[in-house]
Amino acid sequence: MTAFALSAGRAPTATPAPGSPAQRRGNAARPKGSAGRLHSVHMRHGLLITARLRLLVILGGFVLVALIALARIGYLGFVGAAPSQTSLAEALLPPRGDITDRNGTPLARTFPAYALWFNPRAMGDEGAPLVDTPEDVAARLQTIFPDLDVDRTVRVLSSDRGGYILRRVLPEEANKVFELGEIALEIPREYDRHYPQGPLGAHVLGYVMEDGDRQLSGRLGMEQVLDHRLSDPDLRGTPTALSIDLRVQGALEDELGRGMLATDSKGAAGIVLDVDTGEVMAMASLPAFDPNLSNVQHSPNIYNRATNATYELGSTFKPISIAAAIDAGVVRNLGAEWDATNVELAGRTIRDLKPKGATLNVPEALVYSSNTVTARVADELGEERLRQVLIDLGMNQTSQIELQARGKPQWPQMRPNGTWSRLTNMTVSYGHGIAVTPLHLANAYAAMVNGGIARPATLRRVEPGAAPRGKRVFKASTSSRMRQLLRMISMYGTGRSADAPGYRVGGKTGSAEKATAGGYRETALISSFAAAFPMDRPRYVVVIVLDEPRGTAAAHGQRTAAFNAAPIVKELVPRIGPMLGVLPDANRDVDISDLRFLVEGRR
């Protein structure tokens, strides 16, 4: 009843219906600012989130960059040190390593150098490259370089291709060129290969040329052989030592040159070889060339007569044939008499130049250089055994040495059954019908006197105890006997003019007519002398070859080796002996007491 009374006493409040006029009037009466504020709140909230995201992205980018930088620093710290050191070596070392002789004396070095180059595009495509005419510029250059080829320089300056005017200029000359004010005259800095000894040892060293990349590369001699090593960044910092002794090389070239001039020879070759190691102590080919010249590749003298030229070396082969016969047991009794009369065979006659009687023993045959006795000994030996000895000495193939310039021997013609004819065997025994290089002969004599071991020749320095084992060709007893016989030739025979007092020289002369396409030239000889010293303990072999010597007054009007090649050895050995540790001793010599009477009795 109470609730009803309240309701009856006051009129209840009614809620307007949705969408009614009263509802619309209420909405219109509500303030508009509340909706705007709500929208602004939502916008500010969205912008704040966006800003935070952008900040996080930027921070993430910075962190990523920092991580990459740290990783790079770590990589360089742990991995990048080695390339950095290599780059430093590249900057400090010349692009090509040095070459020295066995004692460390420089033979080839690389230095910074300057060239004079004409650049026709120095001003671009606009305007002429030269301020003055090519003729005027060439004339002004001639005041700086008096030996300048003016006509050639004008042609270079008139060309639109450019080119070298001079390959090498001095710094003070370069300054004078700059003062001319010609921008097209450029002075590029290059590297120059310098040979401080000039032509000395040129055929051993060779020379270098620029390749397509403007890098120096070897073109001849040991420069060519050692090209990779000399250019290797890891190796070129250490000089490369050759077997050559510069002092011995100088003495050899000096004496060889004197002998060549005294006999008016066309050319000459000489070798000094260590018999125990195969090291070439000196090698010369005359006339020589200067590897410092820019046009050295056009020199007519770059041909190496010591390793590339093949000659019939005549009687220097006789000791080799006798050694083969002793080794095979064909010659046992050196006192036995052999027929020394002329040999008639296959329409040919073999005779001695100066006959010494109807019979000769083997020591006499070598002392007097008998063709007939040597031929008969070889005939008794047989072509197979003599041929095999020559093959074992490497005379059927190019010589074993590092140089690329190696001549191939002219091996005697074989019959269809693979053998030599009887006549060929006889003529080969005294050095006719077979042509080899002077280096072949030096290697053969080394094996003949060193105990019988053949070793390849080398132009690299061999460390003590590192010599190759080699190949046995002769018995040690045969080698001992040949030392006696070679010494007797220098004491009693054709080698007397090579007998340097105190040095116990032993050797054999050789004189042969020069072979040509149409036969032999009687007026042209190849004179040679192959020697070893000291014969009581052989250390070195010396081979001297003269190409077409003339019978001058210095050679007593004679063209044979006893008068031209052998005297060179006599003058050379006393000069190089002390350098090589061999001193003269008149109280020492090889013991020939058991053979002396075989020669002295007939003399």
Tab-separated table of N, CA and C in Angstrom, residues 202-292:
chain	number	residue	atom	x	y	z
A	202	ALA	N	127.097	-12.637	-69.894
A	202	ALA	CA	125.804	-12.310	-70.498
A	202	ALA	C	125.052	-13.551	-70.967
A	203	HIS	N	125.772	-14.531	-71.533
A	203	HIS	CA	125.090	-15.718	-72.046
A	203	HIS	C	124.568	-16.595	-70.917
A	204	VAL	N	125.129	-16.475	-69.749
A	204	VAL	CA	124.608	-17.200	-68.587
A	204	VAL	C	123.371	-16.491	-68.050
A	205	LEU	N	123.436	-15.183	-67.934
A	205	LEU	CA	122.344	-14.414	-67.332
A	205	LEU	C	121.164	-14.244	-68.281
A	206	GLY	N	121.426	-13.939	-69.550
A	206	GLY	CA	120.358	-13.619	-70.478
A	206	GLY	C	119.917	-12.178	-70.308
A	207	TYR	N	118.650	-11.904	-70.573
A	207	TYR	CA	118.133	-10.533	-70.453
A	207	TYR	C	116.627	-10.606	-70.221
A	208	VAL	N	116.004	-9.455	-69.970
A	208	VAL	CA	114.561	-9.381	-69.741
A	208	VAL	C	113.941	-8.408	-70.736
A	209	MET	N	112.645	-8.578	-70.949
A	209	MET	CA	111.860	-7.664	-71.774
A	209	MET	C	110.535	-7.415	-71.064
A	210	GLU	N	109.867	-6.333	-71.422
A	210	GLU	CA	108.548	-6.054	-70.867
A	210	GLU	C	107.508	-6.864	-71.618
A	211	ASP	N	106.605	-7.523	-70.864
A	211	ASP	CA	105.530	-8.264	-71.504
A	211	ASP	C	104.331	-7.345	-71.730
A	212	GLY	N	103.191	-7.929	-72.080
A	212	GLY	CA	102.011	-7.120	-72.381
A	212	GLY	C	101.490	-6.334	-71.205
A	213	ASP	N	101.795	-6.774	-69.993
A	213	ASP	CA	101.351	-6.075	-68.779
A	213	ASP	C	102.398	-5.115	-68.237
A	214	ARG	N	103.387	-4.798	-69.069
A	214	ARG	CA	104.478	-3.900	-68.671
A	214	ARG	C	105.279	-4.480	-67.511
A	215	GLN	N	105.305	-5.814	-67.383
A	215	GLN	CA	106.085	-6.482	-66.355
A	215	GLN	C	107.347	-7.075	-66.994
A	216	LEU	N	108.441	-7.116	-66.222
A	216	LEU	CA	109.690	-7.665	-66.726
A	216	LEU	C	109.627	-9.191	-66.720
A	217	SER	N	110.008	-9.787	-67.835
A	217	SER	CA	110.030	-11.244	-67.933
A	217	SER	C	111.305	-11.680	-68.639
A	218	GLY	N	111.878	-12.803	-68.192
A	218	GLY	CA	113.120	-13.298	-68.754
A	218	GLY	C	112.938	-13.864	-70.147
A	219	ARG	N	113.908	-13.577	-71.014
A	219	ARG	CA	113.827	-14.032	-72.397
A	219	ARG	C	114.998	-14.915	-72.797
A	220	LEU	N	116.005	-15.033	-71.976
A	220	LEU	CA	117.176	-15.822	-72.336
A	220	LEU	C	117.945	-16.136	-71.061
A	221	GLY	N	118.739	-17.183	-71.102
A	221	GLY	CA	119.622	-17.507	-69.995
A	221	GLY	C	118.878	-17.810	-68.706
A	222	MET	N	119.568	-17.599	-67.580
A	222	MET	CA	118.968	-17.887	-66.282
A	222	MET	C	117.837	-16.915	-65.931
A	223	GLU	N	117.789	-15.767	-66.546
A	223	GLU	CA	116.642	-14.876	-66.362
A	223	GLU	C	115.364	-15.580	-66.821
A	224	GLN	N	115.453	-16.318	-67.886
A	224	GLN	CA	114.305	-17.069	-68.384
A	224	GLN	C	114.022	-18.288	-67.516
A	225	VAL	N	115.082	-18.988	-67.126
A	225	VAL	CA	114.920	-20.201	-66.322
A	225	VAL	C	114.295	-19.875	-64.958
A	226	LEU	N	114.739	-18.781	-64.342
A	226	LEU	CA	114.305	-18.414	-62.990
A	226	LEU	C	113.162	-17.414	-62.986
A	227	ASP	N	112.486	-17.259	-64.107
A	227	ASP	CA	111.491	-16.201	-64.244
A	227	ASP	C	110.429	-16.254	-63.142
A	228	HIS	N	109.894	-17.421	-62.866
A	228	HIS	CA	108.844	-17.522	-61.842
A	228	HIS	C	109.381	-17.188	-60.459
A	229	ARG	N	110.535	-17.720	-60.130
A	229	ARG	CA	111.091	-17.477	-58.806
A	229	ARG	C	111.437	-16.009	-58.603
A	230	LEU	N	111.999	-15.382	-59.607
A	230	LEU	CA	112.403	-13.988	-59.485
A	230	LEU	C	111.200	-13.057	-59.378
A	231	SER	N	110.027	-13.499	-59.828
A	231	SER	CA	108.826	-12.667	-59.787
A	231	SER	C	107.909	-13.009	-58.620
A	232	ASP	N	108.166	-14.090	-57.924
A	232	ASP	CA	107.311	-14.536	-56.825
A	232	ASP	C	107.479	-13.616	-55.614
A	233	PRO	N	106.391	-12.980	-55.129
A	233	PRO	CA	106.504	-12.073	-53.972
A	233	PRO	C	107.085	-12.740	-52.730
A	234	ASP	N	106.860	-14.049	-52.584
A	234	ASP	CA	107.357	-14.748	-51.404
A	234	ASP	C	108.829	-15.134	-51.521
A	235	LEU	N	109.403	-15.083	-52.713
A	235	LEU	CA	110.769	-15.555	-52.921
A	235	LEU	C	111.731	-14.482	-53.411
A	236	ARG	N	111.195	-13.457	-54.049
A	236	ARG	CA	112.096	-12.512	-54.713
A	236	ARG	C	112.876	-11.631	-53.743
A	237	GLY	N	112.509	-11.631	-52.478
A	237	GLY	CA	113.269	-10.857	-51.513
A	237	GLY	C	114.629	-11.455	-51.207
A	238	THR	N	114.816	-12.744	-51.522
A	238	THR	CA	116.091	-13.413	-51.295
A	238	THR	C	116.822	-13.550	-52.622
A	239	PRO	N	118.036	-13.011	-52.743
A	239	PRO	CA	118.777	-13.131	-54.010
A	239	PRO	C	119.007	-14.592	-54.383
A	240	THR	N	118.996	-14.869	-55.667
A	240	THR	CA	119.243	-16.211	-56.189
A	240	THR	C	120.706	-16.330	-56.575
A	241	ALA	N	121.400	-17.273	-55.983
A	241	ALA	CA	122.835	-17.459	-56.235
A	241	ALA	C	123.043	-18.495	-57.334
A	242	LEU	N	123.879	-18.143	-58.303
A	242	LEU	CA	124.255	-19.068	-59.367
A	242	LEU	C	125.549	-19.788	-58.990
A	243	SER	N	125.913	-20.767	-59.796
A	243	SER	CA	127.164	-21.497	-59.570
A	243	SER	C	128.377	-20.702	-60.017
A	244	ILE	N	128.140	-19.676	-60.824
A	244	ILE	CA	129.227	-18.897	-61.415
A	244	ILE	C	130.046	-18.181	-60.335
A	245	ASP	N	131.364	-18.212	-60.503
A	245	ASP	CA	132.269	-17.377	-59.708
A	245	ASP	C	132.693	-16.223	-60.603
A	246	LEU	N	132.288	-15.018	-60.233
A	246	LEU	CA	132.514	-13.866	-61.108
A	246	LEU	C	133.986	-13.652	-61.397
A	247	ARG	N	134.851	-13.948	-60.447
A	247	ARG	CA	136.289	-13.784	-60.667
A	247	ARG	C	136.785	-14.744	-61.740
A	248	VAL	N	136.329	-15.975	-61.678
A	248	VAL	CA	136.715	-16.970	-62.677
A	248	VAL	C	136.114	-16.620	-64.035
A	249	GLN	N	134.877	-16.137	-64.005
A	249	GLN	CA	134.221	-15.733	-65.255
A	249	GLN	C	134.999	-14.611	-65.937
A	250	GLY	N	135.441	-13.641	-65.156
A	250	GLY	CA	136.207	-12.541	-65.730
A	250	GLY	C	137.521	-13.004	-66.322
A	251	ALA	N	138.213	-13.897	-65.615
A	251	ALA	CA	139.489	-14.404	-66.124
A	251	ALA	C	139.275	-15.213	-67.391
A	252	LEU	N	138.233	-16.040	-67.430
A	252	LEU	CA	137.964	-16.852	-68.615
A	252	LEU	C	137.676	-15.977	-69.823
A	253	GLU	N	136.806	-15.000	-69.658
A	253	GLU	CA	136.472	-14.147	-70.791
A	253	GLU	C	137.673	-13.318	-71.243
A	254	ASP	N	138.497	-12.909	-70.298
A	254	ASP	CA	139.675	-12.118	-70.644
A	254	ASP	C	140.666	-12.945	-71.463
A	255	GLU	N	141.020	-14.127	-70.978
A	255	GLU	CA	141.991	-14.951	-71.689
A	255	GLU	C	141.420	-15.494	-72.996
A	256	LEU	N	140.142	-15.844	-72.977
A	256	LEU	CA	139.514	-16.340	-74.200
A	256	LEU	C	139.453	-15.238	-75.255
A	257	GLY	N	139.147	-14.017	-74.811
A	257	GLY	CA	139.114	-12.901	-75.753
A	257	GLY	C	140.477	-12.593	-76.336
A	258	ARG	N	141.516	-12.665	-75.518
A	258	ARG	CA	142.868	-12.434	-76.015
A	258	ARG	C	143.254	-13.492	-77.041
A	259	GLY	N	142.965	-14.750	-76.724
A	259	GLY	CA	143.293	-15.809	-77.656
A	259	GLY	C	142.519	-15.709	-78.947
A	260	MET	N	141.279	-15.302	-78.846
A	260	MET	CA	140.450	-15.139	-80.041
A	260	MET	C	140.987	-14.028	-80.939
A	261	LEU	N	141.383	-12.921	-80.337
A	261	LEU	CA	141.936	-11.817	-81.126
A	261	LEU	C	143.315	-12.164	-81.693
A	262	ALA	N	144.136	-12.855	-80.902
A	262	ALA	CA	145.484	-13.196	-81.350
A	262	ALA	C	145.466	-14.138	-82.546
A	263	THR	N	144.440	-14.976	-82.632
A	263	THR	CA	144.358	-15.941	-83.731
A	263	THR	C	143.331	-15.532	-84.780
A	264	ASP	N	142.768	-14.340	-84.606
A	264	ASP	CA	141.782	-13.820	-85.563
A	264	ASP	C	140.650	-14.823	-85.776
A	265	SER	N	140.158	-15.393	-84.688
A	265	SER	CA	139.101	-16.391	-84.779
A	265	SER	C	137.742	-15.731	-84.973
A	266	LYS	N	136.850	-16.480	-85.575
A	266	LYS	CA	135.489	-16.011	-85.809
A	266	LYS	C	134.703	-15.925	-84.515
A	267	GLY	N	134.958	-16.845	-83.600
A	267	GLY	CA	134.269	-16.885	-82.315
A	267	GLY	C	135.000	-17.818	-81.371
A	268	ALA	N	134.530	-17.887	-80.141
A	268	ALA	CA	135.193	-18.738	-79.153
A	268	ALA	C	134.199	-19.107	-78.063
A	269	ALA	N	134.494	-20.229	-77.406
A	269	ALA	CA	133.681	-20.682	-76.282
A	269	ALA	C	134.595	-21.268	-75.223
A	270	GLY	N	134.200	-21.124	-73.957
A	270	GLY	CA	135.005	-21.651	-72.861
A	270	GLY	C	134.142	-22.048	-71.689
A	271	ILE	N	134.558	-23.101	-70.974
A	271	ILE	CA	133.823	-23.600	-69.818
A	271	ILE	C	134.816	-24.009	-68.740
A	272	VAL	N	134.491	-23.669	-67.493
A	272	VAL	CA	135.210	-24.180	-66.326
A	272	VAL	C	134.182	-24.911	-65.485
A	273	LEU	N	134.401	-26.222	-65.248
A	273	LEU	CA	133.403	-27.079	-64.629
A	273	LEU	C	133.985	-27.796	-63.413
A	274	ASP	N	133.234	-27.822	-62.320
A	274	ASP	CA	133.611	-28.582	-61.134
A	274	ASP	C	133.339	-30.060	-61.406
A	275	VAL	N	134.380	-30.906	-61.339
A	275	VAL	CA	134.223	-32.304	-61.738
A	275	VAL	C	133.418	-33.121	-60.729
A	276	ASP	N	133.307	-32.658	-59.489
A	276	ASP	CA	132.629	-33.429	-58.452
A	276	ASP	C	131.169	-33.057	-58.268
A	277	THR	N	130.804	-31.834	-58.589
A	277	THR	CA	129.422	-31.387	-58.383
A	277	THR	C	128.683	-31.076	-59.675
A	278	GLY	N	129.410	-30.868	-60.775
A	278	GLY	CA	128.781	-30.461	-62.021
A	278	GLY	C	128.514	-28.973	-62.103
A	279	GLU	N	128.939	-28.204	-61.108
A	279	GLU	CA	128.713	-26.763	-61.129
A	279	GLU	C	129.569	-26.096	-62.205
A	280	VAL	N	128.942	-25.223	-62.967
A	280	VAL	CA	129.657	-24.432	-63.963
A	280	VAL	C	130.224	-23.207	-63.252
A	281	MET	N	131.531	-23.174	-63.104
A	281	MET	CA	132.162	-22.040	-62.435
A	281	MET	C	132.288	-20.834	-63.353
A	282	ALA	N	132.362	-21.083	-64.640
A	282	ALA	CA	132.423	-20.006	-65.624
A	282	ALA	C	132.014	-20.577	-66.971
A	283	MET	N	131.338	-19.758	-67.762
A	283	MET	CA	130.942	-20.148	-69.113
A	283	MET	C	130.949	-18.902	-69.984
A	284	ALA	N	131.628	-18.980	-71.109
A	284	ALA	CA	131.759	-17.802	-71.963
A	284	ALA	C	131.509	-18.172	-73.414
A	285	SER	N	130.902	-17.249	-74.120
A	285	SER	CA	130.709	-17.349	-75.560
A	285	SER	C	131.047	-15.993	-76.153
A	286	LEU	N	132.008	-15.987	-77.058
A	286	LEU	CA	132.457	-14.732	-77.662
A	286	LEU	C	132.226	-14.754	-79.174
A	287	PRO	N	131.877	-13.593	-79.749
A	287	PRO	CA	131.681	-12.284	-79.135
A	287	PRO	C	130.481	-12.271	-78.183
A	288	ALA	N	130.558	-11.386	-77.197
A	288	ALA	CA	129.507	-11.282	-76.194
A	288	ALA	C	128.528	-10.176	-76.569
A	289	PHE	N	127.515	-9.982	-75.748
A	289	PHE	CA	126.547	-8.900	-75.930
A	289	PHE	C	126.312	-8.229	-74.591
A	290	ASP	N	125.770	-7.017	-74.628
A	290	ASP	CA	125.502	-6.265	-73.406
A	290	ASP	C	124.012	-6.346	-73.083
A	291	PRO	N	123.617	-7.047	-72.014
A	291	PRO	CA	122.187	-7.164	-71.697
A	291	PRO	C	121.559	-5.869	-71.220
A	292	ASN	N	122.373	-4.823	-70.979
A	292	ASN	CA	121.819	-3.537	-70.550
A	292	ASN	C	121.230	-2.736	-71.709
